[in-house]
Tab-separated table of C-alpha atoms in Angstrom:
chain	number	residue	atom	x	y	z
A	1	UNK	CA	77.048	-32.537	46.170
A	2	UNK	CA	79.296	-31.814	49.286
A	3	UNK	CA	81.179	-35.138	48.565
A	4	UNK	CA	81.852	-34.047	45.445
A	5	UNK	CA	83.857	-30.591	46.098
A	6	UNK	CA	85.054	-32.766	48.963
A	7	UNK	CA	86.299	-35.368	46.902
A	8	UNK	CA	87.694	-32.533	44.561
A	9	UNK	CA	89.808	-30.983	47.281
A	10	UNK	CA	91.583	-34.059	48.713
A	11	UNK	CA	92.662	-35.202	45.210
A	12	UNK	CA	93.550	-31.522	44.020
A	13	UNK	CA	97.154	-31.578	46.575
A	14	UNK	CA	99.360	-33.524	44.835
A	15	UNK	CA	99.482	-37.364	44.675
A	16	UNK	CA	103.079	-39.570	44.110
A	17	UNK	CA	102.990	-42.003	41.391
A	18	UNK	CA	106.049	-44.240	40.653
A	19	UNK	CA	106.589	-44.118	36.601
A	20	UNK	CA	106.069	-47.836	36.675
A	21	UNK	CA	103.087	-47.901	38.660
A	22	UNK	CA	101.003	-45.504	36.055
A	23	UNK	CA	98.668	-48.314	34.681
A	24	UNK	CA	96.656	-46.755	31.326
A	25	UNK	CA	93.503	-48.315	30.386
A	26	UNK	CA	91.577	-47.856	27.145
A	27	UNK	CA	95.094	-46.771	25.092
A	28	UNK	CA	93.937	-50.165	22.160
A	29	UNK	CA	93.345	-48.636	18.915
A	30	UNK	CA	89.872	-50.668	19.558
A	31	UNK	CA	89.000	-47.805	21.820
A	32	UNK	CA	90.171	-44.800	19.857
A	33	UNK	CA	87.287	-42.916	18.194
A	34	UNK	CA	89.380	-39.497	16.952
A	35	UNK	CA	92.144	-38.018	16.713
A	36	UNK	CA	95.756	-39.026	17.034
A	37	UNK	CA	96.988	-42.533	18.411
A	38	UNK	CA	98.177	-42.902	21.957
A	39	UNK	CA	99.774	-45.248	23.925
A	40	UNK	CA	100.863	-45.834	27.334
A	41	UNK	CA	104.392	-44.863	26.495
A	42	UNK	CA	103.605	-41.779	24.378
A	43	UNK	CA	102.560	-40.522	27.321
A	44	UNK	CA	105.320	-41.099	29.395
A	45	UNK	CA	106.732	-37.001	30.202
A	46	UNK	CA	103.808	-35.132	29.444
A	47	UNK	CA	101.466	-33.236	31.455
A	48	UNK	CA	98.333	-35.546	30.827
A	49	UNK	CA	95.051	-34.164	30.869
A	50	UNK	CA	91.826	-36.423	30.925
A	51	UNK	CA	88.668	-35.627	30.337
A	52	UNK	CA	86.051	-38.247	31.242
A	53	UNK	CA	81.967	-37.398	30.255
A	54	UNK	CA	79.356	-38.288	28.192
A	55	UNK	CA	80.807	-36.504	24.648
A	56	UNK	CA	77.175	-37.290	22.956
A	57	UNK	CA	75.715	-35.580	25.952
A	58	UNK	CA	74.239	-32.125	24.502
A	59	UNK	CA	74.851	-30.692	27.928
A	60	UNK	CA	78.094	-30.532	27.138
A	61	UNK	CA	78.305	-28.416	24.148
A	62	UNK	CA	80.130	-25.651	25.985
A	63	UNK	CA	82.750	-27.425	27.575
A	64	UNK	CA	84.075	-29.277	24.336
A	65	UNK	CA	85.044	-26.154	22.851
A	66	UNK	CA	86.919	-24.570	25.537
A	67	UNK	CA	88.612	-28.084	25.429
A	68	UNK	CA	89.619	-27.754	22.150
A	69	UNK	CA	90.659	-24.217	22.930
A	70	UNK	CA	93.053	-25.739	25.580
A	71	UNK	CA	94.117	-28.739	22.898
A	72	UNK	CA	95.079	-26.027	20.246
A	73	UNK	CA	97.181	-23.657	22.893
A	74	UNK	CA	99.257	-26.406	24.417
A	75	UNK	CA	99.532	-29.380	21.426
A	76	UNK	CA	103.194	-28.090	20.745
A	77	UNK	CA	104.165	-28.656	24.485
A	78	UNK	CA	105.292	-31.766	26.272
A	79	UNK	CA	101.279	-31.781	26.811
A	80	UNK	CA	98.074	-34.140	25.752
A	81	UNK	CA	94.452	-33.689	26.207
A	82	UNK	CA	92.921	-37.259	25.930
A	83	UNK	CA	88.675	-37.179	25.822
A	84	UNK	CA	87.301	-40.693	27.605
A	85	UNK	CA	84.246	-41.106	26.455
A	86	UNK	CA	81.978	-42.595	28.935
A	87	UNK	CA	78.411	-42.767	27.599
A	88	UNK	CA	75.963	-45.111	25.682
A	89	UNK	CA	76.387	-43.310	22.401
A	90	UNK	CA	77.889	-44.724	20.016
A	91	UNK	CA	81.283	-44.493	18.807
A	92	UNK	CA	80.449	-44.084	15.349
A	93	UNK	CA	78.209	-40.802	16.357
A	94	UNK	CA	80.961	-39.513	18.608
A	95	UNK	CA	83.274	-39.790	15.316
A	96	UNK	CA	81.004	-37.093	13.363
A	97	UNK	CA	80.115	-34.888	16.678
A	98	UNK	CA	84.068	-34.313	17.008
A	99	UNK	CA	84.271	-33.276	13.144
A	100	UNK	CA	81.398	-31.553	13.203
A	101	UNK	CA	82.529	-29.438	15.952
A	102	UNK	CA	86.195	-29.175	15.047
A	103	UNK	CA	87.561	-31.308	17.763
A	104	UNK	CA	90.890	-32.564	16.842
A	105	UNK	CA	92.593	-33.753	20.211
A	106	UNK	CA	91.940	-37.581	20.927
A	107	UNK	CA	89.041	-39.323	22.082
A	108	UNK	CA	88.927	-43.530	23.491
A	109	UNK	CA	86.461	-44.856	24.662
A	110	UNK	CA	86.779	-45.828	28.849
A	111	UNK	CA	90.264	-44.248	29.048
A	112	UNK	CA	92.439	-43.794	32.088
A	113	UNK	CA	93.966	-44.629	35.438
A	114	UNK	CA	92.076	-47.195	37.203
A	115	UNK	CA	94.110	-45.911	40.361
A	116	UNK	CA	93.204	-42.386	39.567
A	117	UNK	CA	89.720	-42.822	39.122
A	118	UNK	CA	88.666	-45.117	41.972
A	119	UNK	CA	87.899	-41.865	44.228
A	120	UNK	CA	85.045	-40.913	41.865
A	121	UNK	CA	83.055	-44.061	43.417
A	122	UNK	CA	82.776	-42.200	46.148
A	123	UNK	CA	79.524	-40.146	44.730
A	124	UNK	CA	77.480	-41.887	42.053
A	125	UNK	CA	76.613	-38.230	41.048
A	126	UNK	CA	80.060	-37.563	39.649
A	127	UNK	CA	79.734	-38.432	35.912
A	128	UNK	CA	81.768	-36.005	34.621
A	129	UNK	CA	85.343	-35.437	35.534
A	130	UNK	CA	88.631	-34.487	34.793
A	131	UNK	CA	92.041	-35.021	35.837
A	132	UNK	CA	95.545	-33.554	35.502
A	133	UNK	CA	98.698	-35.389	35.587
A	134	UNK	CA	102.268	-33.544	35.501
A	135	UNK	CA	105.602	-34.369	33.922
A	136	UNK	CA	105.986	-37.337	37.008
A	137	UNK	CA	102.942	-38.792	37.394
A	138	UNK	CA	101.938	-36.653	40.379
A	139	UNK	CA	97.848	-35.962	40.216
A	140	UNK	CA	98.019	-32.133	40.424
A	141	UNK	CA	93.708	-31.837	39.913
A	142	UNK	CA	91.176	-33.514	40.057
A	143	UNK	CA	87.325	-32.047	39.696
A	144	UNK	CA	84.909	-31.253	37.397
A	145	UNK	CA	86.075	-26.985	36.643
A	146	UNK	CA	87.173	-27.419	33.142
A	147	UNK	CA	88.459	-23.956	33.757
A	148	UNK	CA	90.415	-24.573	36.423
A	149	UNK	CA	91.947	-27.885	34.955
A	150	UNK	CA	93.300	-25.293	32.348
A	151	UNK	CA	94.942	-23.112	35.098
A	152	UNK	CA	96.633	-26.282	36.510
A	153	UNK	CA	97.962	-27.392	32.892
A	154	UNK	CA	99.680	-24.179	31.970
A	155	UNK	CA	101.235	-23.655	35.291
A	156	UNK	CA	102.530	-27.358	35.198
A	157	UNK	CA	104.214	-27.046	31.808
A	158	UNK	CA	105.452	-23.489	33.257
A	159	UNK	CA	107.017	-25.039	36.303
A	160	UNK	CA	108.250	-28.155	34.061
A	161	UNK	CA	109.795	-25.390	31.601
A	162	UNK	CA	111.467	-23.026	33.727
A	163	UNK	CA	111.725	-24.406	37.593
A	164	UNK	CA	111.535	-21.544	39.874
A	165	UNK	CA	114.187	-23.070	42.618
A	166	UNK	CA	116.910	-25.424	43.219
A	167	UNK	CA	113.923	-27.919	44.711
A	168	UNK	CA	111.595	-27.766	41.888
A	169	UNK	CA	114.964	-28.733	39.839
A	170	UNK	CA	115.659	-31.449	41.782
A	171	UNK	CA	111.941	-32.499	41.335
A	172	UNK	CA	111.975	-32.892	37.347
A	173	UNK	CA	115.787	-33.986	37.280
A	174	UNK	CA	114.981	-37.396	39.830
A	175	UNK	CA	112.441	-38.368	37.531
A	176	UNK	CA	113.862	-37.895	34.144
A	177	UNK	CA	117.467	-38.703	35.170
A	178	UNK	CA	115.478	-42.148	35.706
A	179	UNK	CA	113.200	-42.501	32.868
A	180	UNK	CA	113.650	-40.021	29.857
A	181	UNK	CA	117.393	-39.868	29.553
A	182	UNK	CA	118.065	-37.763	26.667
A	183	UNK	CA	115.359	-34.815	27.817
A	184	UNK	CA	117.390	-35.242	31.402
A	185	UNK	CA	120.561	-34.591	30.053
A	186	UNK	CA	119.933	-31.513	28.309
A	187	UNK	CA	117.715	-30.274	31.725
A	188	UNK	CA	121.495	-31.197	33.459
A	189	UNK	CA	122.965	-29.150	31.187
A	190	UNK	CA	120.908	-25.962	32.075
A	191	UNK	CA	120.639	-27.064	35.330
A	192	UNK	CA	124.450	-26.625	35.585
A	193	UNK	CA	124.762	-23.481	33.506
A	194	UNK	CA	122.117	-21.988	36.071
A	195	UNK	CA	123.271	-23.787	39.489
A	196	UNK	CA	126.918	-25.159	39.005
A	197	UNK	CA	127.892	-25.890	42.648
A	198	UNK	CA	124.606	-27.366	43.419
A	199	UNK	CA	124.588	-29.561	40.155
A	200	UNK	CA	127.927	-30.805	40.105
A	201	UNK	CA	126.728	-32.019	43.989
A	202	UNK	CA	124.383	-33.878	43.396
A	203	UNK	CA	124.207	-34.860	39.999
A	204	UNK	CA	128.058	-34.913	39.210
A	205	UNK	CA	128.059	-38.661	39.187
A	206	UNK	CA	124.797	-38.843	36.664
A	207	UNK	CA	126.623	-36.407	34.171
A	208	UNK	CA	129.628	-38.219	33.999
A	209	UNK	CA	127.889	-41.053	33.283
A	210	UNK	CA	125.253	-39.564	30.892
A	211	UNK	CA	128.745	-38.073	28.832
A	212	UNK	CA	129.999	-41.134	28.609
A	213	UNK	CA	126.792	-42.474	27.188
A	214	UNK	CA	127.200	-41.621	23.205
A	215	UNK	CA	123.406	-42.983	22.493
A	216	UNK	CA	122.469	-40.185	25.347
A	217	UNK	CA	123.809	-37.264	23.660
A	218	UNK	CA	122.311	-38.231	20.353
A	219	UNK	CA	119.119	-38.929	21.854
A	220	UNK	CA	118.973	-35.407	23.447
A	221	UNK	CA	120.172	-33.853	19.971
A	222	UNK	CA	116.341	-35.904	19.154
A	223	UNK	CA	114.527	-34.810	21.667
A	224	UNK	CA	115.925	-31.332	21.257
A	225	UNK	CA	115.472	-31.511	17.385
A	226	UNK	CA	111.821	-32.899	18.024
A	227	UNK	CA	111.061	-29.508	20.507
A	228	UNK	CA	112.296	-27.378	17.880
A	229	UNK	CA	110.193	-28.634	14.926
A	230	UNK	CA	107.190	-28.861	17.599
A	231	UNK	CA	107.333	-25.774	18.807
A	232	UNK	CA	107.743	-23.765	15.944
A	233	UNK	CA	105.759	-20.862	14.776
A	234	UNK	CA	103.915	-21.449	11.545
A	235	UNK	CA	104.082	-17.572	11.027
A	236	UNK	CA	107.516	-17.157	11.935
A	237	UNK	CA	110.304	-16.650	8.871
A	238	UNK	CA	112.649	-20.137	10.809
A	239	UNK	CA	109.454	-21.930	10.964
A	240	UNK	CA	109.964	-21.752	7.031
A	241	UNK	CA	113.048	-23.620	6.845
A	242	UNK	CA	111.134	-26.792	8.525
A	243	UNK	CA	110.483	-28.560	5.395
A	244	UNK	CA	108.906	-32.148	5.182
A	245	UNK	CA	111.921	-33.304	3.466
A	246	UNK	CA	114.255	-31.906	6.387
A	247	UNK	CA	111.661	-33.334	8.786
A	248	UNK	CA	112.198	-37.211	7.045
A	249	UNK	CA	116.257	-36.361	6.905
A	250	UNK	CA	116.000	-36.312	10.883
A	251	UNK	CA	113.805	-39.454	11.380
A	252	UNK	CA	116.195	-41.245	9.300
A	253	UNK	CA	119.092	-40.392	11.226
A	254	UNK	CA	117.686	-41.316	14.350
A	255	UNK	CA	115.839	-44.134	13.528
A	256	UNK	CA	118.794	-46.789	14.808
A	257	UNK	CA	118.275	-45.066	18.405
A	258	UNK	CA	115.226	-47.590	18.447
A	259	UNK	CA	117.407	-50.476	18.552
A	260	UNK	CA	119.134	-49.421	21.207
A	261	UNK	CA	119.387	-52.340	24.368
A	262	UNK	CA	118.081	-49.528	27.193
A	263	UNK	CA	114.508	-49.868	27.042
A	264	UNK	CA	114.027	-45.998	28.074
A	265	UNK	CA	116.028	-44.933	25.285
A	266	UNK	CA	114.040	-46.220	23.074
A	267	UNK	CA	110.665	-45.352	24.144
A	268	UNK	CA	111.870	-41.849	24.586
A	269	UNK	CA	113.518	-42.149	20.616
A	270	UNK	CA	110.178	-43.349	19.598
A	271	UNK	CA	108.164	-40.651	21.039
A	272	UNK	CA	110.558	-38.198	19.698
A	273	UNK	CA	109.856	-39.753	16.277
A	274	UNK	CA	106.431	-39.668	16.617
A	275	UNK	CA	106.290	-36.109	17.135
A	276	UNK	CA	108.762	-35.499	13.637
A	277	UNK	CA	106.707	-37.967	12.000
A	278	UNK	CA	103.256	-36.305	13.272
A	279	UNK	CA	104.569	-32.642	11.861
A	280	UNK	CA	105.859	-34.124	8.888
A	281	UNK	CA	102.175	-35.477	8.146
A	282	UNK	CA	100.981	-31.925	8.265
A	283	UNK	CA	103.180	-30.255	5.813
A	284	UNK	CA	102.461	-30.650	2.470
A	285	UNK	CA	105.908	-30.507	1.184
C-alpha cells in the first residue's frame, strides 16, 4: 500500500504534455457503453477527468454517485467526466447499472492515456484509479480520493476561468493561442482589458494576426455563443429566450467554419457545435 500513496504523490505535481502528444485510447463508439459520444478531439480544452474501476463492482456503489454529483455540477463547464470501465462484466449489464442508478456522464470500456496510466503498473494492487487532466494536458492528480479528484477539478476550471496572475495568463494563452484559436482570442481580449502593457508585449504580434483572421473572430463569436447557451441557468428568466429553434439558427450559421483549411479551426468549430447541438437535443422546443 505504501507504493500506492507513493505513486499518488509523484504523479499529483503537475506533468507537461504537448497537445499532440495526448494519445486517447478506447474513444471508438465500439467501446462506449453510456452516455454521450467522445472523441479524442472533443476533448481537446477541457479539464478531463477519468475514472478507471470495476463499474459492476458492488464495492463501488458509493463512489458512482458522488461521481455523478461531480458530472451534474461541472457538465456546463469546459469539463468531462469519462468512466473506463475496467472489469469482466459485461457491457450490456454496465448499460442498465448506469440507468438504474441515474448515471448520465459517459462510460467506454478501457479508456485513456496509455502514457498516463503506465505508473499504475507499478502496484498490481491499484485497480481503481483516477486521473485529472487540465485545460493543457498537464496531469494535475492522480490517486484513488474521488474526493480529492473533485477538489482538483473545480480549482482547475477556477484557475482556467479567472487566472489569478500575469503567469497563470501566460500559461492558458501559450496553449490556446496554439491550438483553440477562437477561445484564445477572446482570453486576448480580456487579457488586454485586464493587463494592457503586458499583453500588447508579448502577445501584440498574435493579436494582430488573430484580427486579421476573419474565420477567428467568427469562430470566437461560436465558441462564445456555445458558453452562453451551455452555461445557462434553466431557472433563470434569459435562460428562457434559448429556444431550440434559436439554438439550430446558430449551428446553421456556423456550420461553413467546418470547412475551413486550418485544421484547429475546425475541430474547435466542431466542438462548439457539438455542444449547441447537444443542448438543442434537450429542449423540447
Amino acid at each position: 500500500m505504501r507504493t500506492i500513496t507513493l505513486l499518488g504523490i509523484l504523479l499529483s505535481f503537475p506533468v507537461a504534455l504537448a497537445a499532440g502528444e495526448i494519445e486517447w485510447h478506447g474513444t471508438s463508439d465500439d467501446n462506449r457503453i453510456g452516455g454521450r459520444m467522445i472523441s479524442s478531439g472533443y476533448l481537446r480544452g477541457k479539464v478531463v477527468m477519468v475514472d478507471c474501476r470495476d463499474y459492476g463492482s458492488k464495492a463501488n456503489k458509493d463512489v458512482l454517485p458522488r461521481l455523478q454529483s461531480i458530472w451534474s455540477a461541472y457538465k456546463s463547464k469546459p469539463f468531462i467526466l469519462v468512466g473506463s470501465h475496467r472489469g469482466q462484466t459485461a457491457d450490456g449489464k454496465i448499460g442498465k447499472l448506469m440507468e438504474k442508478m441515474g448515471l448520465t456522464f459517459p462510460v467506454y470500456r478501457d479508456f485513456g492515456v496509455a502514457s498516463v496510466e503506465k505508473g499504475r503498473k507499478v502496484d498490481e494492487e491499484l485497480n481503481s484509479f483516477i486521473y485529472v487532466l487540465d485545460e493543457t494536458g498537464k496531469v494535475a492528480y492522480f490517486g484513488t480520493d474521488d474526493r480529492a479528484a473533485m477538489g482538483v477539478v473545480g480549482s482547475s476550471l477556477m484557475n482556467m476561468a479567472a487566472p489569478r496572475s500575469v503567469k497563470e495568463w501566460k500559461h492558458f494563452l501559450d496553449w490556446e493561442t496554439k491550438n483553440i484559436p477562437g477561445r484564445a482570442y477572446l482570453r486576448l481580449k480580456d487579457f488586454e482589458a485586464q493587463h494592457p502593457a503586458e499583453a500588447k508585449e508579448a502577445y501584440g504580434e498574435v493579436m494582430e494576426k488573430l484580427e486579421n483572421r476573419p474565420e477567428i473572430k467568427k469562430l470566437s463569436k461560436l465558441v462564445a455563443a456555445a458558453k452562453l447557451v451551455k452555461d445557462r441557468d434553466p431557472n433563470s428568466a434569459a435562460s428562457q429566450k434559448v429556444t431550440k429553434d434559436k439554438i439550430e439558427i446558430l449551428i446553421e450559421k456556423y456550420e461553413p467554419l467546418k470547412q475551413c483549411r486550418d485544421p484547429n479551426v475546425v475541430q474547435e468549430a466542431k466542438n462548439a457545435l457539438a455542444e449547441l447541438k447537444w443542448a438543442s437535443a434537450t429542449l423540447s422546443k
